[in-house]
Amino acid sequence: MPSPVSADRSAESPEHGAVDALISQTRRLRGGIDAVRREAAADAEQSDDPRLRWQRALCELAAHHADNLGEHLDQLREGPPAAAPAPAGAPAAPVAQGPAGRAGSAEWNLLTDAATWSDELFRLFGRSPEDGALTLDELPSWLLEEDRPQLTAMVTDCLVDGRPIDGEFRIVRNDGTVRTVHMKGEPVLDADGCTASMWAVLRDVSALQRCRQVVHETHDSLQHQQHRARTEHRLAVELQEAVLPTWRGSLLLPPGPDPRPPAAGALDLAGHYLPSAVSTLVGGDWFDALHLPDGRTMLTVGGLTGHGVTATSGMAMLLGAVRGMAVAGTEPGPLMGWLNHLLDASAQPALGSALCCCYDPGSRTLLWSQAGHPAPLLFREGTARTLRTPAGVLLGAVADAEYAQARDELLPGDVLVLHTEGLSPDAGRLPALAPRFAEAGSAQECARAVLEEFGGREREDDACVLIARVGH
């Protein structure tokens, strides 16, 4: 096999037209990469998202590959440079100043122990040609100690077994800088098939290696974030399922003998959780209904700001407090005050809204209070109206806030709809369901109408709906 260093310089180069076409395509590709890289860089600077940093690192790596491809195609079009021998006694060429050369070639003759380097390789190593080319015995001394065994193994495999060389190692230049070099070469055989010499092309891939490292690190960071997000989502879902009511379909409170319809004054209940249509994050919304020891029924809906385990754990704390205080006989207004104090004193401050009602089936009266929450909607005889809202600020917004109460009388057949903030942007369409509610035979049928209207819509947040129908 002929050596590249001593190859015939008169060898024909590829057709210029084909190479020019490839160069034009590469330049267009490089321009497209620049456009994507600018956009990715701008996004990454405005966010700490590991996914955006990984995209930016990939763009930088693609740009380096495109630059290398463009340089190689330019060299291919220009053809190999003619190496004119230096006149005897001429001074040695000085070491080029500036950055290290990108690529150079070398040949090591095993018979004469001579080494021949191109000028580019001297510049890559930061070595003066007057100092001579490094022999295969001298070359390892320029490498970092931990990389020397790899170079020794590659050279041995090439010289002894005739295997091609293809690997990377790090060199320390005279100025102390460390460069990563990719070496690719083959043995040159004599007429008897024995290795007579070895040639190689060495390329400075330091910038490329840095880009690869950044891509690797950002990819690892992205995978870690995704794993953490999946774990947090699973925990949030499990916590939500453990805290929200276990009953599905309709629930009668106070409990009565089946079959339906419910007894006069009793509540036929149906609740449903509507996940966000544009996000996999689980929020801190809740709904609940509870039969109290004094015969009344507690109804509540609410939610905390934020998503994930923090929001669902805070929701679990508040809902547990609501249940406990309601069972203890605390009325809705004071109950909201205690919830506000609990959230204000929490180790993880947050804001929340809530609605709590106590319904007396004997008098069909509803005593309720709210904290920055949408008021219940009352559907009666095919019409709908919002109950007059008592004063109450968001939970956690003002310390020692007081919450007023309202009292409303319900009639047999009335339907009461309680919902969380996630449904608020679309809640204006709820009154249009009044005719369907008037014809519905149960709270579950009313809930089905709500799901048909809102279930497929692209809400930005999750929501809860609780429907109570007063028995005739």
JSON list of N, CA and C in Angstrom, two decimals, residues 3 74 81 104 106 164 176 205 231-232 254 288 290 301 348 355 357 402 416 454 466 468:
[
{"chain": "A", "resi": 3, "resn": "SER", "atom": "N", "xyz": [2.18, 5.04, 0.64]},
{"chain": "A", "resi": 3, "resn": "SER", "atom": "CA", "xyz": [2.03, 5.97, 1.74]},
{"chain": "A", "resi": 3, "resn": "SER", "atom": "C", "xyz": [1.43, 7.27, 1.25]},
{"chain": "A", "resi": 74, "resn": "ASP", "atom": "N", "xyz": [-13.14, 21.27, 0.81]},
{"chain": "A", "resi": 74, "resn": "ASP", "atom": "CA", "xyz": [-12.26, 22.29, 0.22]},
{"chain": "A", "resi": 74, "resn": "ASP", "atom": "C", "xyz": [-10.90, 21.70, -0.13]},
{"chain": "A", "resi": 81, "resn": "PRO", "atom": "N", "xyz": [-1.32, 19.32, -1.67]},
{"chain": "A", "resi": 81, "resn": "PRO", "atom": "CA", "xyz": [-0.30, 20.35, -1.94]},
{"chain": "A", "resi": 81, "resn": "PRO", "atom": "C", "xyz": [1.02, 19.72, -2.36]},
{"chain": "A", "resi": 104, "resn": "GLY", "atom": "N", "xyz": [-2.98, 16.78, 10.20]},
{"chain": "A", "resi": 104, "resn": "GLY", "atom": "CA", "xyz": [-1.67, 16.59, 9.60]},
{"chain": "A", "resi": 104, "resn": "GLY", "atom": "C", "xyz": [-1.41, 15.11, 9.40]},
{"chain": "A", "resi": 106, "resn": "ALA", "atom": "N", "xyz": [1.55, 11.73, 8.89]},
{"chain": "A", "resi": 106, "resn": "ALA", "atom": "CA", "xyz": [2.87, 11.26, 9.34]},
{"chain": "A", "resi": 106, "resn": "ALA", "atom": "C", "xyz": [3.12, 9.88, 8.76]},
{"chain": "A", "resi": 164, "resn": "PRO", "atom": "N", "xyz": [-5.66, -1.70, 11.08]},
{"chain": "A", "resi": 164, "resn": "PRO", "atom": "CA", "xyz": [-5.71, -0.23, 10.94]},
{"chain": "A", "resi": 164, "resn": "PRO", "atom": "C", "xyz": [-5.74, 0.44, 12.31]},
{"chain": "A", "resi": 176, "resn": "GLY", "atom": "N", "xyz": [1.89, 23.84, 27.18]},
{"chain": "A", "resi": 176, "resn": "GLY", "atom": "CA", "xyz": [1.14, 23.32, 28.30]},
{"chain": "A", "resi": 176, "resn": "GLY", "atom": "C", "xyz": [-0.33, 23.03, 28.01]},
{"chain": "A", "resi": 205, "resn": "VAL", "atom": "N", "xyz": [-9.26, 17.20, 17.45]},
{"chain": "A", "resi": 205, "resn": "VAL", "atom": "CA", "xyz": [-10.70, 17.13, 17.66]},
{"chain": "A", "resi": 205, "resn": "VAL", "atom": "C", "xyz": [-11.07, 17.65, 19.05]},
{"chain": "A", "resi": 231, "resn": "THR", "atom": "N", "xyz": [-41.11, 9.90, 38.31]},
{"chain": "A", "resi": 231, "resn": "THR", "atom": "CA", "xyz": [-41.28, 9.45, 39.69]},
{"chain": "A", "resi": 231, "resn": "THR", "atom": "C", "xyz": [-42.21, 10.37, 40.46]},
{"chain": "A", "resi": 232, "resn": "GLU", "atom": "N", "xyz": [-42.01, 11.68, 40.29]},
{"chain": "A", "resi": 232, "resn": "GLU", "atom": "CA", "xyz": [-42.86, 12.64, 40.99]},
{"chain": "A", "resi": 232, "resn": "GLU", "atom": "C", "xyz": [-44.31, 12.53, 40.52]},
{"chain": "A", "resi": 254, "resn": "PRO", "atom": "N", "xyz": [-77.94, 11.91, 53.51]},
{"chain": "A", "resi": 254, "resn": "PRO", "atom": "CA", "xyz": [-77.60, 10.80, 54.41]},
{"chain": "A", "resi": 254, "resn": "PRO", "atom": "C", "xyz": [-77.87, 9.45, 53.75]},
{"chain": "A", "resi": 288, "resn": "ASP", "atom": "N", "xyz": [-65.05, 16.50, 47.86]},
{"chain": "A", "resi": 288, "resn": "ASP", "atom": "CA", "xyz": [-65.39, 15.51, 48.87]},
{"chain": "A", "resi": 288, "resn": "ASP", "atom": "C", "xyz": [-66.80, 15.76, 49.38]},
{"chain": "A", "resi": 290, "resn": "LEU", "atom": "N", "xyz": [-69.23, 14.29, 52.86]},
{"chain": "A", "resi": 290, "resn": "LEU", "atom": "CA", "xyz": [-69.08, 13.51, 54.09]},
{"chain": "A", "resi": 290, "resn": "LEU", "atom": "C", "xyz": [-70.35, 13.65, 54.94]},
{"chain": "A", "resi": 301, "resn": "VAL", "atom": "N", "xyz": [-65.08, 21.60, 47.80]},
{"chain": "A", "resi": 301, "resn": "VAL", "atom": "CA", "xyz": [-64.17, 21.56, 46.65]},
{"chain": "A", "resi": 301, "resn": "VAL", "atom": "C", "xyz": [-63.11, 22.62, 46.90]},
{"chain": "A", "resi": 348, "resn": "GLN", "atom": "N", "xyz": [-44.19, 25.07, 53.65]},
{"chain": "A", "resi": 348, "resn": "GLN", "atom": "CA", "xyz": [-44.13, 25.36, 52.22]},
{"chain": "A", "resi": 348, "resn": "GLN", "atom": "C", "xyz": [-45.30, 26.29, 51.88]},
{"chain": "A", "resi": 355, "resn": "LEU", "atom": "N", "xyz": [-64.11, 25.95, 48.99]},
{"chain": "A", "resi": 355, "resn": "LEU", "atom": "CA", "xyz": [-65.53, 26.15, 49.19]},
{"chain": "A", "resi": 355, "resn": "LEU", "atom": "C", "xyz": [-66.01, 25.03, 50.10]},
{"chain": "A", "resi": 357, "resn": "CYS", "atom": "N", "xyz": [-69.48, 23.63, 52.36]},
{"chain": "A", "resi": 357, "resn": "CYS", "atom": "CA", "xyz": [-70.91, 23.75, 52.61]},
{"chain": "A", "resi": 357, "resn": "CYS", "atom": "C", "xyz": [-71.35, 22.71, 53.64]},
{"chain": "A", "resi": 402, "resn": "GLU", "atom": "N", "xyz": [-60.81, 36.79, 58.18]},
{"chain": "A", "resi": 402, "resn": "GLU", "atom": "CA", "xyz": [-62.10, 36.29, 58.60]},
{"chain": "A", "resi": 402, "resn": "GLU", "atom": "C", "xyz": [-62.94, 35.96, 57.38]},
{"chain": "A", "resi": 416, "resn": "LEU", "atom": "N", "xyz": [-77.18, 21.44, 42.62]},
{"chain": "A", "resi": 416, "resn": "LEU", "atom": "CA", "xyz": [-76.11, 22.34, 43.04]},
{"chain": "A", "resi": 416, "resn": "LEU", "atom": "C", "xyz": [-74.79, 21.84, 42.41]},
{"chain": "A", "resi": 454, "resn": "PHE", "atom": "N", "xyz": [-67.41, 19.27, 28.85]},
{"chain": "A", "resi": 454, "resn": "PHE", "atom": "CA", "xyz": [-66.09, 19.79, 29.21]},
{"chain": "A", "resi": 454, "resn": "PHE", "atom": "C", "xyz": [-64.98, 18.76, 29.17]},
{"chain": "A", "resi": 466, "resn": "LEU", "atom": "N", "xyz": [-68.30, 18.65, 41.64]},
{"chain": "A", "resi": 466, "resn": "LEU", "atom": "CA", "xyz": [-69.15, 17.93, 42.59]},
{"chain": "A", "resi": 466, "resn": "LEU", "atom": "C", "xyz": [-70.59, 18.39, 42.38]},
{"chain": "A", "resi": 468, "resn": "ALA", "atom": "N", "xyz": [-74.65, 17.96, 43.46]},
{"chain": "A", "resi": 468, "resn": "ALA", "atom": "CA", "xyz": [-75.59, 17.51, 44.50]},
{"chain": "A", "resi": 468, "resn": "ALA", "atom": "C", "xyz": [-77.02, 17.76, 44.02]}
]
